[in-house]
PDB file of C-alpha atoms in Angstrom:
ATOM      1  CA  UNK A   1     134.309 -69.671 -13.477  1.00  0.00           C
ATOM      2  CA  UNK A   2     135.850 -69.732 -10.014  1.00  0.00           C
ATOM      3  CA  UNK A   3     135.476 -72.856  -7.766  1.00  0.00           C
ATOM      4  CA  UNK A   4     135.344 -73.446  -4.153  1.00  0.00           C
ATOM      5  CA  UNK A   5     135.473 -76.922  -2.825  1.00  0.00           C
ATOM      6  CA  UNK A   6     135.259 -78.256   0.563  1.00  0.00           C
ATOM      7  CA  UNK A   7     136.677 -82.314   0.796  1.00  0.00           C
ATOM      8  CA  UNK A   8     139.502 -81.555  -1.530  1.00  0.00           C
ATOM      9  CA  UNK A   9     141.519 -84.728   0.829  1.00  0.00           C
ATOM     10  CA  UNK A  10     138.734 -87.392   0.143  1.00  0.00           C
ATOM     11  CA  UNK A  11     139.087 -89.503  -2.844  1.00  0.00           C
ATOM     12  CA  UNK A  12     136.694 -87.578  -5.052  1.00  0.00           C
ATOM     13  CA  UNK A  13     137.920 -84.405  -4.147  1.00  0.00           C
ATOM     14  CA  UNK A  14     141.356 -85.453  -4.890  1.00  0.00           C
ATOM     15  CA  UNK A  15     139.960 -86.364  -8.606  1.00  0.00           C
ATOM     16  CA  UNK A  16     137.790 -83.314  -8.397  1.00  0.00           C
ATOM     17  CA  UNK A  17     140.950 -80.762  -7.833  1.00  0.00           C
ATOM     18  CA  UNK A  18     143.067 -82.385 -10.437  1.00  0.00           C
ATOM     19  CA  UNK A  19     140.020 -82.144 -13.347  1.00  0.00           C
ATOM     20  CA  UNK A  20     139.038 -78.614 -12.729  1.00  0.00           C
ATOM     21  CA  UNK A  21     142.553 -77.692 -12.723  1.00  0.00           C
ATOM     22  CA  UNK A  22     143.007 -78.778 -15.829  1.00  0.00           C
ATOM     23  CA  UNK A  23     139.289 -77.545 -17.616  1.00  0.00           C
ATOM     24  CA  UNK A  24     139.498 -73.763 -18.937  1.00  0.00           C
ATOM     25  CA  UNK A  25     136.057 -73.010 -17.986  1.00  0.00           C
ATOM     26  CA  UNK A  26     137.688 -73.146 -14.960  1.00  0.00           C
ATOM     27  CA  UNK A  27     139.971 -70.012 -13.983  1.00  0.00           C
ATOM     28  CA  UNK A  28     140.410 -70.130 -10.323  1.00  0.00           C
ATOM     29  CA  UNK A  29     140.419 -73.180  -7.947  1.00  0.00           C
ATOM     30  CA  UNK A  30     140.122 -72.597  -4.339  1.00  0.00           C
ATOM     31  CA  UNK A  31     140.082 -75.447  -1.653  1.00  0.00           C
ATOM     32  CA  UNK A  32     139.412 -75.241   2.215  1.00  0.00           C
ATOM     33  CA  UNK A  33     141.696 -78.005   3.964  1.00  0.00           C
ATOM     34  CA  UNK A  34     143.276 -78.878   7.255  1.00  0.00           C
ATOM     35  CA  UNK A  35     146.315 -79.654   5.753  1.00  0.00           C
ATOM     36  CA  UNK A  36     148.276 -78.698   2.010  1.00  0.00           C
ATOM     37  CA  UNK A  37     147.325 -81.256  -0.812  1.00  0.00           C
ATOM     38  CA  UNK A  38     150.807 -80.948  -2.075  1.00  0.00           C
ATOM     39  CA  UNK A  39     149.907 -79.636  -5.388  1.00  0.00           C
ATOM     40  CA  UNK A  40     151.152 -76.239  -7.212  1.00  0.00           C
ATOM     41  CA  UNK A  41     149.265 -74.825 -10.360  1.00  0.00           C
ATOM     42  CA  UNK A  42     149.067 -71.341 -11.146  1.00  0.00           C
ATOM     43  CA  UNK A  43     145.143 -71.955 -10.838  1.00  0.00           C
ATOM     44  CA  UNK A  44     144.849 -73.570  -7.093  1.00  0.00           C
ATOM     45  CA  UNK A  45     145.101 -71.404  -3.887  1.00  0.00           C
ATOM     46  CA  UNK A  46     145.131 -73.298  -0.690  1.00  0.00           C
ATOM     47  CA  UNK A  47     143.330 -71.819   2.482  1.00  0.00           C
ATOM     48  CA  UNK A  48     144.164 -73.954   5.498  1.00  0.00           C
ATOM     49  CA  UNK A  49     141.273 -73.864   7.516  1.00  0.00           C
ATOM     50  CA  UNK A  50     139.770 -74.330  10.915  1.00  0.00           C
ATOM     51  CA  UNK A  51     136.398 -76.252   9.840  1.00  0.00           C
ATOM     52  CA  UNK A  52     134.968 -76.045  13.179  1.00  0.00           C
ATOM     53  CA  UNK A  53     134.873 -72.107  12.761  1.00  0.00           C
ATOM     54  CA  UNK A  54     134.059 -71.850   8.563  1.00  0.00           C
ATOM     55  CA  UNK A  55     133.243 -68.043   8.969  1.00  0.00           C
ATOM     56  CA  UNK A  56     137.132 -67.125   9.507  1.00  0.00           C
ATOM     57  CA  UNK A  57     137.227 -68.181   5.879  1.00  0.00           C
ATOM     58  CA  UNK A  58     133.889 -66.398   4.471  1.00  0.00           C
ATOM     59  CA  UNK A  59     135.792 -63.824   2.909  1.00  0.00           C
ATOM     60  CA  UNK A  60     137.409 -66.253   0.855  1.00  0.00           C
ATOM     61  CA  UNK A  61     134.460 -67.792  -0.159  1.00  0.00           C
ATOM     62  CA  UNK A  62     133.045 -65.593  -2.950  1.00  0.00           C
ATOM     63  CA  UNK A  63     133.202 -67.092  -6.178  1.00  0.00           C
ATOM     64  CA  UNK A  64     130.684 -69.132  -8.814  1.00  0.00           C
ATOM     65  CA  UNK A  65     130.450 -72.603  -8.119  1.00  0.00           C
ATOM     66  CA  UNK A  66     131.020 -74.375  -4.228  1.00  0.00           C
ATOM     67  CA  UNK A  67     131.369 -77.943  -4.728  1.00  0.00           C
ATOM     68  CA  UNK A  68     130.626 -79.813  -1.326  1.00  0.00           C
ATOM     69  CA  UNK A  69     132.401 -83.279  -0.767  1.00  0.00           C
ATOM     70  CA  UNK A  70     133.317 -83.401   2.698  1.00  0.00           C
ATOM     71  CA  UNK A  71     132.783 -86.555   4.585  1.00  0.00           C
ATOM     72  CA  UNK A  72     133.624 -89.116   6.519  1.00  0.00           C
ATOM     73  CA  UNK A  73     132.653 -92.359   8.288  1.00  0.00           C
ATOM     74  CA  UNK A  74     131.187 -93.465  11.865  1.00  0.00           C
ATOM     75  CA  UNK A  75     134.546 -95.362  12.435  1.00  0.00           C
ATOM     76  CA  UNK A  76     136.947 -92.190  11.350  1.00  0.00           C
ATOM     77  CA  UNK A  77     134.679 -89.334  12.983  1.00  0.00           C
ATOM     78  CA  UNK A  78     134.142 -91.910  16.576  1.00  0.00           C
ATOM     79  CA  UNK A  79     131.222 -90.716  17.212  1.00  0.00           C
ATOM     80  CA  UNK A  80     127.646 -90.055  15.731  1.00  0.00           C
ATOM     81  CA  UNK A  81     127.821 -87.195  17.239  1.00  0.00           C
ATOM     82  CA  UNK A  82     130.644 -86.186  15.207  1.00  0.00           C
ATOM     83  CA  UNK A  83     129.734 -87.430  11.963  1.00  0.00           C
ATOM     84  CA  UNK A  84     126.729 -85.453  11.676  1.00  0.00           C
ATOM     85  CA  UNK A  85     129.190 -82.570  12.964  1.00  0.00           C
ATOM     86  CA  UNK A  86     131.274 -83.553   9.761  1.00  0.00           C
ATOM     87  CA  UNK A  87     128.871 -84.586   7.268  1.00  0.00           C
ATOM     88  CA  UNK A  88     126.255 -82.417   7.935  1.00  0.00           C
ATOM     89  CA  UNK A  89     126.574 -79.965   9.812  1.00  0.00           C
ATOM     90  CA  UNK A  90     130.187 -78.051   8.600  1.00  0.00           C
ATOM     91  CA  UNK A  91     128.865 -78.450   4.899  1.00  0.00           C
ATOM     92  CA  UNK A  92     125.641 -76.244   5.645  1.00  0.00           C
ATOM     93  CA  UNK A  93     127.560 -73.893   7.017  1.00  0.00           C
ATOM     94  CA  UNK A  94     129.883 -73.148   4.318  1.00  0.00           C
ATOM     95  CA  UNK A  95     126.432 -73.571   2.127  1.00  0.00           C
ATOM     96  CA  UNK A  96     125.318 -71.000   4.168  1.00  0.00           C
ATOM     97  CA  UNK A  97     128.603 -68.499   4.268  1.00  0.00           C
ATOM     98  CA  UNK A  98     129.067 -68.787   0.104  1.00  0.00           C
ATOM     99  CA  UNK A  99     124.954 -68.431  -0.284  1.00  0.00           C
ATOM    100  CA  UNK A 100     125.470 -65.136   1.650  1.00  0.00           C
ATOM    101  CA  UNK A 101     128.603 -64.070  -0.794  1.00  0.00           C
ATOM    102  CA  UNK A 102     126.828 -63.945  -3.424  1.00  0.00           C
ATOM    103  CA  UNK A 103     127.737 -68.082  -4.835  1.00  0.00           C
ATOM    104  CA  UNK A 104     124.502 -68.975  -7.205  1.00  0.00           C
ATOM    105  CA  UNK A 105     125.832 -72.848  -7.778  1.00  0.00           C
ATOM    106  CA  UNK A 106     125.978 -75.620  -5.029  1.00  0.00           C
ATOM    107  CA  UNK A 107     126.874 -78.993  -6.340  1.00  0.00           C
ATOM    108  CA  UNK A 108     126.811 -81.606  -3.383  1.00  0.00           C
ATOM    109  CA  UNK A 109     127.698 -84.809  -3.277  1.00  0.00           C
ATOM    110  CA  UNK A 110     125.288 -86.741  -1.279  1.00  0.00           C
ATOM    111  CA  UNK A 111     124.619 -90.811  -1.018  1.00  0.00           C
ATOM    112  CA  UNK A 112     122.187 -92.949  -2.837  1.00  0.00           C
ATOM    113  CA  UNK A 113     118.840 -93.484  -0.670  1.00  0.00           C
ATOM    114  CA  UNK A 114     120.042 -90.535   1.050  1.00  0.00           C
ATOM    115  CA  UNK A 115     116.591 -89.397   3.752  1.00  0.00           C
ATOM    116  CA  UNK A 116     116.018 -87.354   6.700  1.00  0.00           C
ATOM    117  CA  UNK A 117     113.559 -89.987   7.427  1.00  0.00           C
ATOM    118  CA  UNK A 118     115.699 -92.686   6.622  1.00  0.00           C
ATOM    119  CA  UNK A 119     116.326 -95.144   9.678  1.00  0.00           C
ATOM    120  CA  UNK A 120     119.932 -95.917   8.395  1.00  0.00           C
ATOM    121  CA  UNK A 121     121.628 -92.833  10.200  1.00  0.00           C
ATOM    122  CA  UNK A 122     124.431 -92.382   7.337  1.00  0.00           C
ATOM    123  CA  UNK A 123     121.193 -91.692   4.739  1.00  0.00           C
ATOM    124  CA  UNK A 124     119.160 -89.667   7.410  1.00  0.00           C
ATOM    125  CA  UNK A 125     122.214 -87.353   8.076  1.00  0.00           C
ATOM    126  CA  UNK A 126     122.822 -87.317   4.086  1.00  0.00           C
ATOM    127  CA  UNK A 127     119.014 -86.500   3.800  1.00  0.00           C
ATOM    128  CA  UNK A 128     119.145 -83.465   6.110  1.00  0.00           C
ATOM    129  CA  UNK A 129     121.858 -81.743   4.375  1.00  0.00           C
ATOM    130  CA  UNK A 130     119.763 -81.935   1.061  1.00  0.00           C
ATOM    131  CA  UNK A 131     117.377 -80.823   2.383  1.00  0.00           C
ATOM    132  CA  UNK A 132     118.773 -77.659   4.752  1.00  0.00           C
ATOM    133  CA  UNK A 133     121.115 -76.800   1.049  1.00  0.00           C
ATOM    134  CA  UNK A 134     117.909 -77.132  -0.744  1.00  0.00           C
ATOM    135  CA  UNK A 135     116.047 -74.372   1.258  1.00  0.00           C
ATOM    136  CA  UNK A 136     118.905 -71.642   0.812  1.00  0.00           C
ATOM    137  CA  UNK A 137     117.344 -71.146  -2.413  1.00  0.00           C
ATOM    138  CA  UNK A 138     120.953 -71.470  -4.471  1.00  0.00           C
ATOM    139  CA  UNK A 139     120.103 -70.170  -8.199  1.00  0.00           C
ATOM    140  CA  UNK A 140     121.384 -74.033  -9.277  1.00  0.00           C
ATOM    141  CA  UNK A 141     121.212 -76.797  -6.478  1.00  0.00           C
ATOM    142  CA  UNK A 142     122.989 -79.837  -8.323  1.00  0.00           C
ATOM    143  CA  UNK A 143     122.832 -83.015  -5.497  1.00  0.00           C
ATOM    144  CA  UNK A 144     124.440 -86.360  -6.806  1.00  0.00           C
ATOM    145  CA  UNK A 145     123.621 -89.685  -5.147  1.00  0.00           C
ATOM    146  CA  UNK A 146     126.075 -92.115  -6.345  1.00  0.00           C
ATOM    147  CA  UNK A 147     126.210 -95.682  -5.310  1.00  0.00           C
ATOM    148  CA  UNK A 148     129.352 -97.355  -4.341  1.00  0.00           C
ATOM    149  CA  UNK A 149     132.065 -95.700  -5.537  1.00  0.00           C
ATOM    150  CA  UNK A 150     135.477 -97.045  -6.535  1.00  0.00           C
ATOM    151  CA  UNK A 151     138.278 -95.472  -4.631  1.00  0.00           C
ATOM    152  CA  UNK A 152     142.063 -95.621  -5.776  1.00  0.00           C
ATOM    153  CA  UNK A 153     143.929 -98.078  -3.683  1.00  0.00           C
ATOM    154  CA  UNK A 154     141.254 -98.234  -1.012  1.00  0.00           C
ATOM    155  CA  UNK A 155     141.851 -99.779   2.291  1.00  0.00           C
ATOM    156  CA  UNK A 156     137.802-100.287   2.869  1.00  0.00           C
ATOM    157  CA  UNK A 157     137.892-104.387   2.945  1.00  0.00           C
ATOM    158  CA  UNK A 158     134.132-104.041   2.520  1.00  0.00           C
ATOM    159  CA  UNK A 159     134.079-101.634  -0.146  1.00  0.00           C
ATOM    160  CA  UNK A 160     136.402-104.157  -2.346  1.00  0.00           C
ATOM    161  CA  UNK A 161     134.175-106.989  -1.628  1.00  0.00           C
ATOM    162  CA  UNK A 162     130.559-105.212  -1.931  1.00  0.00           C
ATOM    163  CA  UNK A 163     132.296-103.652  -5.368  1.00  0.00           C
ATOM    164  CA  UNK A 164     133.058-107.466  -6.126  1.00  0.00           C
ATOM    165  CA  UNK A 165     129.846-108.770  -5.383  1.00  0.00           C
ATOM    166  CA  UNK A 166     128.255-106.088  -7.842  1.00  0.00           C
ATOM    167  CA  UNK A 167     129.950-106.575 -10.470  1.00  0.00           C
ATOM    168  CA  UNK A 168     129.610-110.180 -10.517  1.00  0.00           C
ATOM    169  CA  UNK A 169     125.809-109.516 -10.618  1.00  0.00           C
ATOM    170  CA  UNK A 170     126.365-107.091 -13.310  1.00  0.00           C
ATOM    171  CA  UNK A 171     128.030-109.337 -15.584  1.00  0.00           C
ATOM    172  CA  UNK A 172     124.879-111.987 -15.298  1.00  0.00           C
ATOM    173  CA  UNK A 173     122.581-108.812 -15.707  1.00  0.00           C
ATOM    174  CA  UNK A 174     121.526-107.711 -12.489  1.00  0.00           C
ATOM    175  CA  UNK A 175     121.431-104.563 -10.411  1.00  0.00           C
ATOM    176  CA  UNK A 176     122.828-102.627 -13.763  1.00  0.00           C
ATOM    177  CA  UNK A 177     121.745 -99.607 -11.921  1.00  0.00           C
ATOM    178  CA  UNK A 178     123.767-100.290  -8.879  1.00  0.00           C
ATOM    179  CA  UNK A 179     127.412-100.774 -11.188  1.00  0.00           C
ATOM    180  CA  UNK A 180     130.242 -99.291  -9.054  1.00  0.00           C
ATOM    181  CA  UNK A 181     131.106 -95.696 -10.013  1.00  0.00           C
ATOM    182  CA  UNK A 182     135.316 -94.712 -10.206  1.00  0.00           C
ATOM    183  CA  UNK A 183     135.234 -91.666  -8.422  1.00  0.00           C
ATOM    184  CA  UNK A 184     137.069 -89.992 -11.555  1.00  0.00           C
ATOM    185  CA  UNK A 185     134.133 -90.584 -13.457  1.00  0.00           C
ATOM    186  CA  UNK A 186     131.939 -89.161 -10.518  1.00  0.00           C
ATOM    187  CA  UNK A 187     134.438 -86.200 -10.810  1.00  0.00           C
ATOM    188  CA  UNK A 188     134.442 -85.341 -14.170  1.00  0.00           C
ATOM    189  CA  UNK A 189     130.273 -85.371 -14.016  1.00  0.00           C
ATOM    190  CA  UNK A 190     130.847 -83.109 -10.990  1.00  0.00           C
ATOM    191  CA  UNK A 191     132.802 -80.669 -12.594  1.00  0.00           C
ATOM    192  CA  UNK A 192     130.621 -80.789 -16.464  1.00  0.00           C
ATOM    193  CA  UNK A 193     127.034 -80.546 -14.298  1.00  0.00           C
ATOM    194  CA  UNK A 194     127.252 -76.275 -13.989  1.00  0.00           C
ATOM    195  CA  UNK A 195     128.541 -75.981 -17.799  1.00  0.00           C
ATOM    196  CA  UNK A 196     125.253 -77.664 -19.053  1.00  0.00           C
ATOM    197  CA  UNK A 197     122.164 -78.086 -16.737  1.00  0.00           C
ATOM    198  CA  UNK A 198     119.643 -75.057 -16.394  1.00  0.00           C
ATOM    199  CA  UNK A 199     119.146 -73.369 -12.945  1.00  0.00           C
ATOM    200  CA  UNK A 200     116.964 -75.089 -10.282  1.00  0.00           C
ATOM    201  CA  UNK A 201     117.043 -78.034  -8.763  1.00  0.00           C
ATOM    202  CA  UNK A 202     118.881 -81.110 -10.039  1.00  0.00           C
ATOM    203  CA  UNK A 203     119.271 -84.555  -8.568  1.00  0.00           C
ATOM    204  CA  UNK A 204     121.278 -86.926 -10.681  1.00  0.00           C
ATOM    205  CA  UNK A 205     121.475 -90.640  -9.553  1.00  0.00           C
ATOM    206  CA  UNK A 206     122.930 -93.804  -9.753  1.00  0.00           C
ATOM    207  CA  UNK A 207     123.671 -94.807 -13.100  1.00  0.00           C
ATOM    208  CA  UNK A 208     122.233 -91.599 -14.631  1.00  0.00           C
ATOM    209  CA  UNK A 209     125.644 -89.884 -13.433  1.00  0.00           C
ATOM    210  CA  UNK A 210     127.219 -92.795 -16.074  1.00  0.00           C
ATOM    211  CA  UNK A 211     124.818 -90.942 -18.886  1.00  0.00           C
ATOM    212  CA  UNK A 212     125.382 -87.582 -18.046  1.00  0.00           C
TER     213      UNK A 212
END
């Protein structure tokens, strides 16, 4: 299978690249990024790319599988504005580019409680990209909706102490289904979900990403 991924840079995607380069279902890895990872394998090719203007790129973006990880935060992006620019918007539009090219698999990584009708504006923006990716009709539609995830030496201050918090609930049995995820696991479910689940629509959640 060839891959396309968009968020190569962000902590999953980092994980993401590195597992696919080394699974043989895999033949051909191609990322969109601002800047070079810093990587060389005979299986990668780069494509430095202007993400405000995606179609420069579309005739790169024929292969079998786009996996969508590109995101950001209110404080990084400045703006709301810009975040749904980021999170929402540039994703659909590769979506849309790769649908056209003849890509049958979309696996996107979303948020938990993710909602177009959510009043938390991180979830509603979430929420509208599942639901604009779900109506391009992709032959397999694979959304995840993790929890928090657990980022290699992560600078978040509030990430470390929600993950804290959590797990000190877990080990006195509560909010099992809220355990932080390592984004290598998250990765390596990414990567297995094409191989094995059926065409249509999947959503895969919380701990259920653990079990898959």
């Amino acid at each position: 299978m060839k891959a396309l991924i968009i968020g190569a840079t962000g902590a999953t995607g980092k994980d993401l690249v590195n597992i696919l380069l080394k699974d043989p279902d895999y033949t051909e890895v191609v990322v969109f990024v601002r800047r070079q990872l810093g990587l060389t394998h005979h299986k990668l090719l780069e494509i430095i790319t202007d993400f405000d203007n995606p179609e420069t790129v579309s005739e790169s973006m024929k292969a079998d599988v786009l996996f969508s990880c590109l995101g950001t935060t209110l404080k990084a992006a400045g703006s709301k504005d810009r975040q749904r620019h980021i999170d929402c918007q540039i994703p659909l539009q590769f979506a849309t580019i790769a649908k056209r090219g003849g890509v049958s698999t979309i696996v996107l990584l979303s948020a938990y409680g993710a909602s177009s009708s959510s009043r938390v504006f991180y979830l509603q923006i979430k929420g509208a990209l599942e639901d604009a990716i779900s109506q391009l009709q992709f032959r397999q539609c694979i959304i995840f909706r993790p929890g928090l995830l657990l980022r290699k030496d992560t600078d978040r201050a509030g990430e470390r102490v929600s993950a804290a918090v959590i797990k000190l609930l877990n080990n006195i049995g509560l909010m099992k289904r809220f355990k932080p995820m390592p984004t290598s696991i998250l990765a390596k479910k990414l990567v297995k979900a094409p191989k094995v689940l059926p065409a249509g629509k999947h959503e895969i959640v919380l701990d259920k990403i653990f079990n898959f």
